[in-house]
Amino acid sequence: MRTVRLTVYRFDPTSDERPRYASYEVPYRSGMTVLDSLLYVKEKLDHTLAIRYSCRMGICGSCGMTVNGLPRLACYTQVKEVGWRIKVEPLKNHPLVRDLVTDFTDFFRKYKSMRPWLIRTDAEEQENPTKQYTQSDAELERYIQFSYCISCGLCYAACPVVTALPEFPGPQALASLYRFLADTRDHGRRERLRIVDEAVGLWRCHFAGSCSQVCPKGVDPALAIQLLRREAMRG
Amino acid sequence: MRERNVMLVHYVSGIGILVFGAVHLFTVFFTKPLGETIWETTMLFEGHQFAVLEVYRNALLATSLWFLLLFTTIHALNGLRVIITELFPVPVVRTASKYVLFALGVFLMVYGTRTIIIAHMIG
Ligand code: SF4
Ligand code: FES
């Protein structure tokens, strides 16, 4: 039977002095994902391994990790796709909790600071609408791609600017801001632009494009950032 | 000043450098706007210690040099500010660097303008 050799990053900051890599041999079965192979390790070989996952189908965005050097969703990555020797490490740019689990507190704080919801100035109308609110296909096209984000944080882990400048909001937060700015139902244009038009904001993106390379949902945050810059220039 | 405006000035100054840099190179290398003799004395330094000053005699060229100085100063110093912002995530360093770079910019412009005016007058 074919086996997969997993090399897994292990570190518990509360008890270990330094990180180490543990190796495991996992029997391969057709259709096996990296998450499946890690769950095999956890169930059969070493139950102390810490991993985070939920949906197992690329929807919840909680199983992000570095697989053979690239940020990926473990449940979305076929073993066959990455090879029989797989190195699994935690996501970069997110503080480590334990083993393959990282802390998303800062990531979500930045996301929330973008006010990722529709801002309306007509509270009364929202409570008691007097008409139907429609959007044309063209209006929907402006933001639909950016609304596919599942907040998995892979783009954030791949962003070299976040590595160098931890205050930088990151691709996910900026793309989510653009998603609402481009929505014709939103009234928060000025407020949103003010949030990112800062010394360490929108303009610090170097357009490396690695965020768009690793996004499993085809969101293309690098494009969103360029479009956001155009909007910021227009004022 | 909002970052948007700073970056707008940065991009415009970059284009300015391209335009006035091209004008500068073009006039110096590809044309002889001040006549054969001046071209030669300027470029070849045939025994003229201050031959390069001849370029400044032409008011238009001297003005284009001033614009080149202005755009280069703005673009370079703002570029430095961005580098410092990214290298040092410490607010006090960033604020201090802004003032230091602004003072440096004023100094460069005053000194450069003075040099161009003097060169124009004695060129
Ligand atoms: S933009 Fe893509 S990579 Fe980034 S958090 Fe959203 S889904 Fe994940
Ligand atoms: S477990 Fe939900 S995206 Fe992987």
Coordinates of C-alpha atoms and ligand atoms in Angstrom, one line a residue:
Chain A
M1 CA 0.0 0.0 0.0
R2 CA 1.2 3.5 -0.9
T3 CA 2.0 5.7 2.1
V4 CA 2.3 9.4 2.6
R5 CA 5.2 10.8 4.6
L6 CA 4.0 13.7 6.7
T7 CA 6.5 16.0 8.3
V8 CA 4.6 18.1 10.8
Y9 CA 5.6 21.2 12.8
R10 CA 5.1 20.6 16.5
F11 CA 5.4 23.3 19.1
D12 CA 3.6 24.1 22.3
P13 CA 4.8 27.6 23.5
T14 CA 3.5 26.9 27.0
S15 CA 5.7 23.8 27.5
D16 CA 8.2 23.3 24.7
E17 CA 11.5 25.1 24.6
R18 CA 11.8 25.1 20.8
P19 CA 9.8 23.8 17.8
R20 CA 10.5 20.4 16.3
Y21 CA 9.3 18.4 13.3
A22 CA 7.6 15.0 13.7
S23 CA 7.4 12.5 10.9
Y24 CA 4.5 10.1 10.3
E25 CA 3.7 7.5 7.7
V26 CA 0.1 7.5 6.7
P27 CA -1.5 4.9 4.4
Y28 CA -2.9 6.6 1.2
R29 CA -6.4 6.1 0.0
S30 CA -7.9 7.5 -3.1
G31 CA -9.2 11.1 -2.8
M32 CA -7.3 11.7 0.4
T33 CA -6.8 15.3 1.4
V34 CA -4.0 16.8 3.6
L35 CA -6.6 17.2 6.3
D36 CA -7.6 13.5 6.0
S37 CA -3.9 12.5 6.4
L38 CA -3.6 14.8 9.5
L39 CA -6.8 13.4 11.0
Y40 CA -5.4 9.9 10.5
V41 CA -2.3 10.9 12.5
K42 CA -4.5 12.4 15.2
E43 CA -6.8 9.4 15.4
K44 CA -4.3 6.6 15.0
L45 CA -0.7 7.8 15.6
D46 CA -0.5 10.8 17.9
H47 CA -3.6 12.3 19.4
T48 CA -1.7 15.2 20.9
L49 CA -1.4 16.9 17.5
A50 CA -3.4 20.2 17.4
I51 CA -5.2 21.1 14.3
R52 CA -8.3 23.2 13.6
Y53 CA -11.0 22.4 11.1
S54 CA -14.7 22.3 10.8
C55 CA -16.6 21.9 7.5
R56 CA -14.0 19.7 5.7
M57 CA -15.2 21.1 2.4
G58 CA -13.5 24.5 1.8
I59 CA -16.3 26.6 3.3
C60 CA -15.5 27.5 6.9
G61 CA -11.9 28.6 6.2
S62 CA -10.6 27.2 9.5
C63 CA -8.1 24.6 8.3
G64 CA -5.5 27.0 6.7
M65 CA -1.9 25.9 7.1
T66 CA 1.4 25.9 5.2
V67 CA 1.7 22.9 3.0
N68 CA 5.0 22.3 1.3
G69 CA 5.8 26.0 1.8
L70 CA 2.5 27.5 0.5
P71 CA -0.6 28.6 2.5
R72 CA -3.4 26.2 1.6
L73 CA -6.7 24.9 3.0
A74 CA -5.8 21.4 4.2
C75 CA -9.3 20.1 3.4
Y76 CA -9.1 21.5 -0.1
T77 CA -5.7 20.1 -0.9
Q78 CA -5.4 16.6 -2.4
V79 CA -2.4 14.6 -1.3
K80 CA -1.9 13.6 -4.9
E81 CA -1.6 17.3 -5.9
V82 CA 1.3 18.0 -3.5
G83 CA 3.2 14.8 -3.5
W84 CA 4.0 11.8 -1.2
R85 CA 6.3 13.7 1.0
I86 CA 4.4 16.6 2.7
K87 CA 5.7 19.2 5.0
V88 CA 2.9 20.8 7.1
E89 CA 3.5 24.0 9.1
P90 CA 1.3 26.7 10.7
L91 CA 0.3 29.7 8.7
K92 CA 2.8 32.5 8.7
N93 CA 1.9 36.1 9.8
H94 CA -0.6 34.7 12.4
P95 CA 0.7 34.1 16.0
L96 CA 1.0 30.5 16.9
V97 CA -1.3 28.9 19.4
R98 CA 0.0 25.3 19.2
D99 CA 1.3 23.0 16.5
L100 CA -0.7 23.8 13.4
V101 CA -3.2 26.1 15.1
T102 CA -2.8 29.9 14.7
D103 CA -4.4 32.8 16.4
F104 CA -6.8 34.9 14.2
T105 CA -7.5 37.6 16.8
D106 CA -5.5 40.3 15.0
F107 CA -6.8 39.2 11.6
F108 CA -10.4 39.5 12.6
R109 CA -9.7 42.8 14.5
K110 CA -8.4 44.3 11.2
Y111 CA -11.4 42.8 9.3
K112 CA -13.9 44.3 11.7
S113 CA -12.2 47.7 11.5
M114 CA -13.2 47.8 7.9
R115 CA -16.8 47.8 9.0
P116 CA -17.7 44.8 6.8
W117 CA -21.5 45.4 6.6
L118 CA -23.7 47.8 4.7
I119 CA -23.7 51.3 6.1
R120 CA -27.0 53.1 5.6
T121 CA -28.0 56.6 6.5
D122 CA -31.8 55.9 6.3
A123 CA -32.4 53.8 9.5
E124 CA -36.2 54.5 9.4
E125 CA -36.4 53.3 5.7
Q126 CA -34.5 50.2 6.6
E127 CA -37.0 49.4 9.3
N128 CA -40.0 50.1 7.2
P129 CA -39.1 49.9 3.5
T130 CA -41.3 51.8 1.2
K131 CA -40.0 50.2 -2.0
Q132 CA -38.1 47.3 -3.4
Y133 CA -34.3 47.7 -3.6
T134 CA -33.0 46.1 -6.7
Q135 CA -29.5 45.8 -8.2
S136 CA -28.7 45.3 -11.9
D137 CA -26.4 42.5 -13.0
A138 CA -23.7 45.1 -13.7
E139 CA -24.0 46.5 -10.2
L140 CA -23.7 43.0 -8.7
E141 CA -20.7 42.2 -10.9
R142 CA -18.8 45.1 -9.3
Y143 CA -18.5 43.3 -6.0
I144 CA -19.7 39.7 -6.2
Q145 CA -16.2 38.2 -6.7
F146 CA -15.0 39.9 -3.5
S147 CA -17.9 38.6 -1.5
Y148 CA -16.7 35.0 -2.0
C149 CA -14.1 35.4 0.8
I150 CA -14.3 32.9 3.6
S151 CA -11.8 34.7 5.9
C152 CA -9.4 31.8 5.8
G153 CA -6.4 34.1 6.2
L154 CA -4.3 32.4 3.5
C155 CA -3.8 35.7 1.7
Y156 CA -2.8 37.3 5.0
A157 CA -0.2 34.6 5.5
A158 CA 1.2 35.0 2.0
C159 CA 1.4 38.8 2.1
P160 CA 5.0 40.1 2.4
V161 CA 3.9 43.5 3.5
V162 CA 2.1 42.0 6.6
T163 CA 5.4 40.2 7.4
A164 CA 7.4 43.4 7.2
L165 CA 4.7 45.7 8.6
P166 CA 2.4 44.0 11.1
E167 CA 0.1 47.0 11.3
F168 CA -0.8 46.7 7.6
P169 CA -4.5 45.7 7.4
G170 CA -3.7 42.9 4.9
P171 CA -5.3 41.8 1.7
Q172 CA -8.4 40.3 3.2
A173 CA -9.4 43.4 5.1
L174 CA -8.8 45.7 2.2
A175 CA -10.7 43.5 -0.2
S176 CA -13.6 43.2 2.1
L177 CA -13.7 47.0 2.4
Y178 CA -13.8 47.3 -1.4
R179 CA -16.6 44.7 -1.5
F180 CA -18.8 47.1 0.5
L181 CA -17.6 50.3 -1.2
A182 CA -18.5 48.9 -4.6
D183 CA -22.0 47.9 -3.4
T184 CA -24.6 50.4 -4.7
R185 CA -26.7 49.8 -1.5
D186 CA -23.9 51.1 0.7
H187 CA -23.7 54.7 2.0
G188 CA -20.4 54.6 3.7
R189 CA -18.0 55.6 1.0
R190 CA -16.4 58.5 2.7
E191 CA -16.1 56.8 6.0
R192 CA -14.6 53.7 4.4
L193 CA -12.0 55.6 2.4
R194 CA -11.0 57.5 5.6
I195 CA -10.3 54.2 7.3
V196 CA -7.7 53.0 4.8
D197 CA -6.3 56.3 3.5
E198 CA -3.6 56.2 6.2
A199 CA 0.2 56.1 6.3
V200 CA 0.0 52.4 7.1
G201 CA -3.1 51.6 5.0
L202 CA -4.1 51.1 1.4
W203 CA -1.0 52.7 -0.2
R204 CA 1.5 50.3 1.4
C205 CA 0.5 47.4 -0.8
H206 CA 3.5 46.6 -3.1
F207 CA 1.4 44.6 -5.4
A208 CA 3.4 41.4 -4.9
G209 CA 0.2 39.5 -5.9
S210 CA 0.9 36.5 -3.7
C211 CA -2.5 37.0 -2.0
S212 CA -4.4 36.4 -5.2
Q213 CA -2.1 33.4 -6.0
V214 CA -3.0 31.5 -2.8
C215 CA -6.7 32.5 -2.5
P216 CA -8.7 29.2 -2.7
K217 CA -11.9 31.1 -3.6
G218 CA -10.6 33.2 -6.5
V219 CA -11.3 36.4 -4.7
D220 CA -8.3 38.2 -6.2
P221 CA -7.6 40.6 -3.3
A222 CA -4.8 42.2 -5.2
L223 CA -7.3 43.4 -7.8
A224 CA -9.6 44.7 -5.1
I225 CA -6.7 46.7 -3.6
Q226 CA -5.9 48.3 -7.0
L227 CA -9.6 49.1 -7.6
L228 CA -9.8 50.6 -4.1
R229 CA -6.8 52.8 -4.9
R230 CA -8.6 54.1 -7.9
E231 CA -11.6 54.9 -5.8
A232 CA -9.4 56.6 -3.2
M233 CA -7.8 58.7 -5.9
R234 CA -11.2 59.8 -7.1
G235 CA -12.0 60.8 -3.5
Chain B
M1 CA -2.2 65.9 4.5
R2 CA -4.1 62.8 3.6
E3 CA -2.0 59.9 2.3
R4 CA -4.0 59.9 -0.9
N5 CA -2.7 63.5 -1.7
V6 CA 0.8 62.6 -0.6
M7 CA 0.8 59.6 -3.0
L8 CA -0.8 61.7 -5.8
V9 CA 2.1 64.2 -5.4
H10 CA 4.5 61.3 -5.3
Y11 CA 3.2 59.8 -8.6
V12 CA 3.0 63.3 -10.3
S13 CA 6.6 64.0 -9.2
G14 CA 7.7 60.7 -10.6
I15 CA 6.2 61.7 -14.0
G16 CA 7.8 65.1 -13.6
I17 CA 11.2 63.5 -13.1
L18 CA 10.7 61.5 -16.3
V19 CA 9.6 64.6 -18.3
F20 CA 12.2 67.1 -17.0
G21 CA 14.9 64.4 -16.8
A22 CA 14.2 63.6 -20.4
V23 CA 14.3 67.3 -21.3
H24 CA 17.6 67.6 -19.4
L25 CA 19.2 64.6 -21.2
F26 CA 17.7 65.6 -24.5
T27 CA 19.1 69.1 -24.4
V28 CA 22.4 68.0 -23.2
F29 CA 23.0 65.0 -25.4
F30 CA 20.9 65.3 -28.5
T31 CA 20.7 68.9 -29.3
K32 CA 23.0 71.9 -29.3
P33 CA 20.5 74.6 -28.1
L34 CA 23.2 77.1 -27.2
G35 CA 25.3 76.8 -30.3
E36 CA 28.2 74.6 -31.3
T37 CA 30.8 76.5 -29.3
I38 CA 28.9 76.4 -26.1
W39 CA 27.9 72.8 -26.6
E40 CA 31.6 71.9 -26.9
T41 CA 32.8 74.1 -24.0
T42 CA 30.0 72.6 -21.9
M43 CA 30.5 69.0 -22.7
L44 CA 34.1 68.7 -23.5
F45 CA 35.6 71.0 -20.9
E46 CA 38.2 72.2 -23.3
G47 CA 40.2 74.1 -20.8
H48 CA 37.1 75.9 -19.3
Q49 CA 36.9 75.2 -15.6
F50 CA 33.3 76.3 -15.3
A51 CA 32.2 75.3 -18.8
V52 CA 29.1 73.5 -17.4
L53 CA 27.7 76.8 -16.2
E54 CA 26.9 77.7 -19.8
V55 CA 23.8 75.5 -19.6
Y56 CA 22.4 77.7 -16.9
R57 CA 22.7 80.8 -19.0
N58 CA 19.5 79.9 -20.8
A59 CA 16.6 80.8 -18.6
L60 CA 14.4 78.0 -19.9
L61 CA 17.0 75.3 -19.3
A62 CA 17.7 76.7 -15.8
T63 CA 14.0 76.7 -15.0
S64 CA 13.6 73.1 -16.2
L65 CA 16.6 72.2 -14.0
W66 CA 14.8 73.8 -11.1
F67 CA 11.7 71.7 -11.8
L68 CA 13.9 68.6 -12.0
L69 CA 15.3 69.5 -8.6
L70 CA 11.9 70.0 -7.2
F71 CA 10.4 66.8 -8.4
T72 CA 13.5 64.7 -7.5
T73 CA 13.5 66.1 -4.0
I74 CA 9.8 65.4 -3.4
H75 CA 9.9 62.0 -4.9
A76 CA 13.1 60.9 -3.2
L77 CA 12.2 62.2 0.2
N78 CA 8.7 60.8 0.2
G79 CA 10.2 57.5 -1.0
L80 CA 12.5 57.6 2.0
R81 CA 9.5 58.4 4.3
V82 CA 7.7 55.3 2.9
I83 CA 10.8 53.1 3.5
I84 CA 11.2 54.4 7.0
T85 CA 7.4 53.8 7.7
E86 CA 7.8 50.2 6.6
L87 CA 11.1 49.5 8.3
F88 CA 10.4 51.1 11.6
P89 CA 6.9 50.3 13.0
V90 CA 7.5 52.8 15.8
P91 CA 5.3 55.9 15.7
V92 CA 7.9 58.2 17.2
V93 CA 10.5 57.3 14.6
R94 CA 7.9 57.9 11.9
T95 CA 6.9 61.3 13.2
A96 CA 10.5 62.4 13.8
S97 CA 11.5 61.2 10.3
K98 CA 8.7 63.3 8.7
Y99 CA 10.0 66.5 10.3
V100 CA 13.7 65.6 9.5
L101 CA 12.8 64.8 5.9
F102 CA 10.8 68.0 5.5
A103 CA 13.7 70.1 6.8
L104 CA 16.0 68.2 4.5
G105 CA 13.7 68.9 1.6
V106 CA 13.6 72.7 2.4
F107 CA 17.3 72.8 2.7
L108 CA 17.8 71.0 -0.6
M109 CA 15.4 73.3 -2.4
V110 CA 16.9 76.5 -0.9
Y111 CA 20.4 75.4 -1.6
G112 CA 19.6 74.1 -5.1
T113 CA 17.6 77.2 -6.0
R114 CA 20.4 79.4 -4.8
T115 CA 22.9 77.4 -6.9
I116 CA 20.8 77.6 -10.0
I117 CA 20.3 81.4 -9.6
I118 CA 24.0 82.0 -9.0
A119 CA 25.0 79.8 -11.9
H120 CA 22.4 81.6 -14.1
M121 CA 23.8 85.0 -13.2
I122 CA 27.5 84.1 -13.7
G123 CA 27.0 81.5 -16.4
Ligands
SF4_1 S1 -9.4 36.7 0.2 FE1 -9.2 34.5 -0.3 S2 -7.3 33.9 0.8 FE2 -7.9 35.8 1.6 S3 -9.2 35.3 3.4 FE3 -10.6 35.6 1.7 S4 -10.9 33.5 0.8 FE4 -9.1 33.4 2.2
FES2 S1 -12.3 22.5 7.2 FE1 -13.6 24.2 6.5 S2 -12.4 25.1 5.0 FE2 -11.2 23.4 5.6

